[in-house]
Short mmCIF file of C-alpha atoms and ligand atoms in Angstrom, two decimals:
data_model
loop_
_atom_site.label_atom_id
_atom_site.label_comp_id
_atom_site.label_asym_id
_atom_site.label_seq_id
_atom_site.Cartn_x
_atom_site.Cartn_y
_atom_site.Cartn_z
CA UNK A 692 -8.18 -30.34 20.41
CA UNK A 693 -7.43 -26.64 20.20
CA UNK A 694 -8.06 -24.56 23.28
CA UNK A 695 -10.09 -21.38 22.80
CA UNK A 696 -8.07 -18.56 24.28
CA UNK A 697 -9.74 -15.83 26.29
CA UNK A 698 -10.64 -12.64 24.46
CA UNK A 699 -8.51 -10.66 26.95
CA UNK A 700 -5.48 -12.68 25.91
CA UNK A 701 -6.38 -12.19 22.22
CA UNK A 702 -6.55 -8.46 22.81
CA UNK A 703 -3.13 -8.45 24.50
CA UNK A 704 -1.62 -10.35 21.56
CA UNK A 705 -3.21 -7.94 19.10
CA UNK A 706 -1.98 -4.95 21.09
CA UNK A 707 1.61 -6.20 21.19
CA UNK A 708 1.43 -7.06 17.48
CA UNK A 709 0.39 -3.48 16.69
CA UNK A 710 3.03 -2.13 19.07
CA UNK A 711 5.78 -3.99 17.25
CA UNK A 712 4.67 -3.33 13.70
CA UNK A 713 2.71 -0.09 13.26
CA UNK A 714 5.05 2.85 12.94
CA UNK A 715 2.61 5.20 14.73
CA UNK A 716 2.76 3.12 17.90
CA UNK A 717 6.54 2.59 17.87
CA UNK A 718 7.94 2.87 21.39
CA UNK A 719 4.51 3.51 22.91
CA UNK A 720 4.21 2.20 26.48
CA UNK A 721 2.15 -1.04 26.41
CA UNK A 722 -0.44 0.38 28.85
CA UNK A 723 -1.05 3.37 26.61
CA UNK A 724 -1.35 1.08 23.61
CA UNK A 725 -3.83 -1.14 25.39
CA UNK A 726 -5.90 1.89 26.33
CA UNK A 727 -5.77 3.01 22.71
CA UNK A 728 -6.55 -0.53 21.53
CA UNK A 729 -9.98 -0.19 23.11
CA UNK A 730 -10.67 2.76 20.80
CA UNK A 731 -9.60 1.01 17.59
CA UNK A 732 -12.64 -0.10 15.60
CA UNK A 733 -12.20 -3.14 13.33
CA UNK A 734 -13.72 -3.20 9.85
CA UNK A 735 -13.36 -5.37 6.77
CA UNK A 736 -13.86 -4.82 3.05
CA UNK A 737 -14.19 -7.26 0.17
CA UNK A 738 -11.77 -6.90 -2.75
CA UNK A 739 -12.63 -3.97 -5.05
CA UNK A 740 -14.61 -2.01 -2.43
CA UNK A 741 -14.31 1.74 -2.02
CA UNK A 742 -13.10 2.92 1.39
CA UNK A 743 -13.39 6.64 0.60
CA UNK A 744 -13.28 9.02 -2.36
CA UNK A 745 -11.12 11.99 -3.21
CA UNK A 746 -12.88 15.10 -1.90
CA UNK A 747 -14.73 13.33 0.95
CA UNK A 748 -14.49 14.84 4.38
CA UNK A 749 -11.89 12.89 6.38
CA UNK A 750 -12.58 11.94 9.97
CA UNK A 751 -10.90 8.54 10.31
CA UNK A 752 -7.41 7.03 10.22
CA UNK A 753 -7.13 3.47 8.88
CA UNK A 754 -4.45 0.93 9.78
CA UNK A 755 -4.34 -2.04 7.43
CA UNK A 756 -4.14 -5.44 9.17
CA UNK A 757 -4.33 -7.56 6.02
CA UNK A 758 -4.99 -7.15 2.30
CA UNK A 759 -4.05 -4.30 -0.05
CA UNK A 760 -5.47 -0.84 -0.78
CA UNK A 761 -4.94 1.18 -3.94
CA UNK A 762 -4.60 4.97 -3.56
CA UNK A 763 -5.53 6.77 -6.75
CA UNK A 764 -6.81 9.95 -8.31
CA UNK A 765 -9.70 9.41 -10.71
CA UNK A 766 -9.88 11.54 -13.85
CA UNK A 767 -13.09 12.93 -15.33
CA UNK A 768 -12.89 10.51 -18.29
CA UNK A 769 -12.79 7.47 -15.99
CA UNK A 770 -9.04 6.85 -16.00
CA UNK A 771 -6.99 6.60 -12.79
CA UNK A 772 -3.57 7.71 -11.65
CA UNK A 773 -2.42 5.16 -9.07
CA UNK A 774 -0.23 6.88 -6.46
CA UNK A 775 0.52 3.93 -4.20
CA UNK A 776 -0.60 0.54 -2.96
CA UNK A 777 -0.68 0.24 0.83
CA UNK A 778 -0.47 -3.06 2.65
CA UNK A 779 -0.28 -4.67 6.08
CA UNK A 780 0.47 -2.20 8.91
CA UNK A 781 0.43 0.82 6.56
CA UNK A 782 -1.53 3.93 7.57
CA UNK A 783 -4.20 5.44 5.40
CA UNK A 784 -6.05 8.74 5.61
CA UNK A 785 -3.64 10.62 7.86
CA UNK A 786 -3.40 13.68 5.57
CA UNK A 787 -6.90 15.07 5.95
CA UNK A 788 -6.77 14.44 9.69
CA UNK A 789 -3.63 16.56 9.88
CA UNK A 790 -4.62 19.48 7.63
CA UNK A 791 -8.42 19.30 7.90
CA UNK A 792 -8.74 19.41 4.09
CA UNK A 793 -10.83 16.84 2.16
CA UNK A 794 -9.38 13.44 1.18
CA UNK A 795 -6.50 14.03 -1.24
CA UNK A 796 -7.12 10.76 -3.15
CA UNK A 797 -9.50 7.81 -3.36
CA UNK A 798 -8.88 4.45 -1.66
CA UNK A 799 -10.17 1.10 -3.00
CA UNK A 800 -9.25 -2.40 -1.88
CA UNK A 801 -7.57 -4.68 -4.42
CA UNK A 802 -7.78 -7.73 -2.12
CA UNK A 803 -10.07 -8.63 0.78
CA UNK A 804 -8.85 -6.23 3.45
CA UNK A 805 -9.08 -5.91 7.23
CA UNK A 806 -8.42 -2.59 8.96
CA UNK A 807 -8.69 -0.96 12.33
CA UNK A 808 -9.96 2.61 12.44
CA UNK A 809 -9.11 5.46 14.76
CA UNK A 810 -11.11 8.69 15.05
CA UNK A 811 -9.49 12.05 14.29
CA UNK A 812 -9.80 13.00 17.98
CA UNK A 813 -7.96 9.85 19.14
CA UNK A 814 -5.33 10.15 16.40
CA UNK A 815 -4.57 13.77 17.32
CA UNK A 816 -4.45 12.83 21.02
CA UNK A 817 -1.85 10.14 20.24
CA UNK A 818 0.28 12.79 18.52
CA UNK A 819 -0.11 15.19 21.46
CA UNK A 820 0.62 12.63 24.17
CA UNK A 821 3.32 10.63 22.44
CA UNK A 822 6.05 12.71 20.69
CA UNK A 823 7.56 9.62 19.07
CA UNK A 824 4.32 9.29 17.10
CA UNK A 825 4.87 12.76 15.62
CA UNK A 826 8.29 11.65 14.44
CA UNK A 827 6.80 8.44 13.04
CA UNK A 828 4.21 10.37 11.03
CA UNK A 829 6.93 12.62 9.63
CA UNK A 830 8.87 9.49 8.60
CA UNK A 831 5.77 8.11 6.83
CA UNK A 832 5.16 11.39 4.97
CA UNK A 833 8.83 11.73 3.98
CA UNK A 834 8.96 8.15 2.66
CA UNK A 835 5.80 8.77 0.61
CA UNK A 836 7.21 12.04 -0.77
CA UNK A 837 10.41 10.24 -1.81
CA UNK A 838 8.45 7.49 -3.54
CA UNK A 839 6.30 10.10 -5.30
CA UNK A 840 9.43 12.02 -6.41
CA UNK A 841 10.79 8.78 -7.83
CA UNK A 842 7.57 8.21 -9.80
CA UNK A 843 7.69 11.75 -11.22
CA UNK A 844 11.32 11.25 -12.20
CA UNK A 845 10.47 7.93 -13.87
CA UNK A 846 7.52 9.48 -15.73
CA UNK A 847 9.78 12.17 -17.21
CA UNK A 848 12.94 10.16 -17.84
CA UNK A 849 11.99 6.55 -18.58
CA UNK A 850 10.09 4.97 -21.47
CA UNK A 851 7.27 2.43 -20.90
CA UNK A 852 9.56 -0.65 -20.63
CA UNK A 853 11.81 1.23 -18.19
CA UNK A 854 8.90 2.37 -16.02
CA UNK A 855 7.28 -1.05 -16.05
CA UNK A 856 10.55 -2.81 -15.21
CA UNK A 857 11.23 -0.46 -12.32
CA UNK A 858 7.69 -0.79 -10.94
CA UNK A 859 7.68 -4.60 -11.08
CA UNK A 860 11.05 -4.68 -9.29
CA UNK A 861 9.84 -2.18 -6.66
CA UNK A 862 6.70 -4.23 -5.95
CA UNK A 863 8.76 -7.43 -5.79
CA UNK A 864 11.30 -5.83 -3.43
CA UNK A 865 8.50 -4.94 -1.04
CA UNK A 866 6.16 -7.93 -1.34
CA UNK A 867 7.96 -10.56 -3.46
CA UNK A 868 7.92 -14.26 -2.67
CA UNK A 869 10.53 -16.66 -4.13
CA UNK A 870 9.13 -19.44 -6.34
CA UNK A 871 10.71 -22.25 -8.37
CA UNK A 872 10.80 -20.00 -11.44
CA UNK A 873 11.95 -16.74 -9.87
CA UNK A 874 10.18 -14.18 -7.70
CA UNK A 875 6.39 -13.77 -7.62
CA UNK A 876 5.87 -9.99 -7.21
CA UNK A 877 3.39 -10.77 -4.43
CA UNK A 878 0.61 -8.38 -5.47
CA UNK A 879 -2.34 -9.44 -7.62
CA UNK A 880 -2.82 -6.49 -9.95
CA UNK A 881 -4.54 -6.33 -13.33
CA UNK A 882 -2.63 -5.09 -16.36
CA UNK A 883 -4.91 -2.01 -16.30
CA UNK A 884 -3.81 -1.32 -12.70
CA UNK A 885 -0.15 -1.75 -13.65
CA UNK A 886 -0.75 0.67 -16.53
CA UNK A 887 -2.38 3.18 -14.15
CA UNK A 888 0.65 2.94 -11.85
CA UNK A 889 3.09 3.95 -14.58
CA UNK A 890 1.00 6.29 -16.73
CA UNK A 891 0.79 3.97 -19.75
CA UNK A 892 -2.03 2.28 -21.66
CA UNK A 893 -3.16 -1.26 -20.87
CA UNK A 894 -2.32 -2.24 -24.44
CA UNK A 895 1.29 -1.00 -24.06
CA UNK A 896 1.70 -2.90 -20.77
CA UNK A 897 0.22 -6.06 -22.25
CA UNK A 898 2.50 -5.84 -25.30
CA UNK A 899 5.59 -5.36 -23.14
CA UNK A 900 4.72 -8.21 -20.77
CA UNK A 901 4.13 -10.56 -23.73
CA UNK A 902 7.52 -9.61 -25.18
CA UNK A 903 9.28 -10.22 -21.86
CA UNK A 904 7.40 -13.48 -21.50
CA UNK A 905 8.77 -14.71 -24.84
CA UNK A 906 12.26 -13.65 -23.73
CA UNK A 907 11.80 -15.51 -20.40
CA UNK A 908 12.27 -12.27 -18.45
CA UNK A 909 8.85 -12.52 -16.73
CA UNK A 910 6.08 -15.07 -16.53
CA UNK A 911 2.45 -13.91 -16.51
CA UNK A 912 -0.39 -16.11 -15.38
CA UNK A 913 -3.70 -14.27 -14.92
CA UNK A 914 -2.92 -11.59 -12.30
CA UNK A 915 0.24 -13.37 -11.13
CA UNK A 916 3.50 -11.88 -12.41
CA UNK A 917 6.77 -13.70 -11.76
CA UNK A 918 10.17 -12.11 -12.37
CA UNK A 919 12.24 -14.84 -14.01
CA UNK A 920 15.30 -12.81 -15.00
CA UNK A 921 15.87 -9.94 -12.58
CA UNK A 922 19.13 -8.77 -14.19
CA UNK A 923 17.39 -8.35 -17.57
CA UNK A 924 14.64 -6.21 -15.96
CA UNK A 925 17.25 -4.08 -14.19
CA UNK A 926 18.96 -3.52 -17.56
CA UNK A 927 15.62 -2.34 -19.02
CA UNK A 928 15.43 0.69 -16.79
CA UNK A 929 19.13 1.45 -16.59
CA UNK A 930 19.21 1.58 -20.44
CA UNK A 931 15.86 3.38 -20.74
CA UNK A 932 16.22 6.79 -22.47
P1 CMP B 414 -6.01 11.53 2.93
O1 CMP B 414 -5.69 12.73 2.11
O2 CMP B 414 -6.73 11.73 4.19
O3 CMP B 414 -6.82 10.50 2.02
C1 CMP B 414 -6.13 9.89 0.93
C2 CMP B 414 -4.95 9.16 1.52
O4 CMP B 414 -4.12 8.52 0.58
C3 CMP B 414 -4.00 10.17 2.19
O5 CMP B 414 -4.64 10.72 3.29
C4 CMP B 414 -2.80 9.29 2.41
O6 CMP B 414 -3.01 8.38 3.48
C5 CMP B 414 -2.79 8.50 1.09
N1 CMP B 414 -1.94 9.16 0.07
C6 CMP B 414 -2.18 10.32 -0.59
N2 CMP B 414 -1.18 10.60 -1.44
C7 CMP B 414 -0.29 9.60 -1.34
C8 CMP B 414 0.95 9.32 -1.99
N3 CMP B 414 1.49 10.14 -2.91
N4 CMP B 414 1.62 8.19 -1.62
C9 CMP B 414 1.09 7.36 -0.71
N5 CMP B 414 -0.08 7.57 -0.07
C10 CMP B 414 -0.78 8.67 -0.37
#
């Protein structure tokens, strides 16, 4: 028989989990974190739900506890530029809390997702009271700027196979899980979403994946992509014009 633990003990576990894993709370004294924990509001979203839209007023910071959230800019003709996919323990929505401008991009879940939310007031208090949090936010913004620079470089310098190869490897490096056949990239994304991540058409992505499938470089099964021959994918982007 399993013993139901007290909610106080659950809260302590949750607080120490956040303390260890969320960059914003790195090095925060446990008491301060527990105090803050009382202000975190849990919420959950089904897959393919909108969290907010580009241009909305931003008053909340989100910390992802499980699932995956796509950050994208919608175009007037219904297409999307996918800037990033954020996952467990990533922060979301910090930019408009810092500069008071509207949301810079839209956020939609691509899996069932659980978050905790912090108000602008509490987020800014954390930054005021805990200097390490300021440093942590700078680290987050710098890492995102580097990743964005890399995407711009890829868009200018690589062809579609090169961009797709690099993106699949990047996703696998972050989320990949070894399988009997190779490495499952660990993120369930449609071919349209992959296309939106690399600025290509769905047809071009589908054609390339089918070609690699025949060559036993990747395996594709519904939204599950497995890298079978990593070295061949690495060659694709190092040889890309
Ligand atoms: P905010 O502008 O409040 O709302 C959109 C959020 O998407 C933004 O805060 C960041 O959390 C996130 N975001 C915006 N641009 C990028 C990017 N280039 N890379 C990763 N995340 C981003």
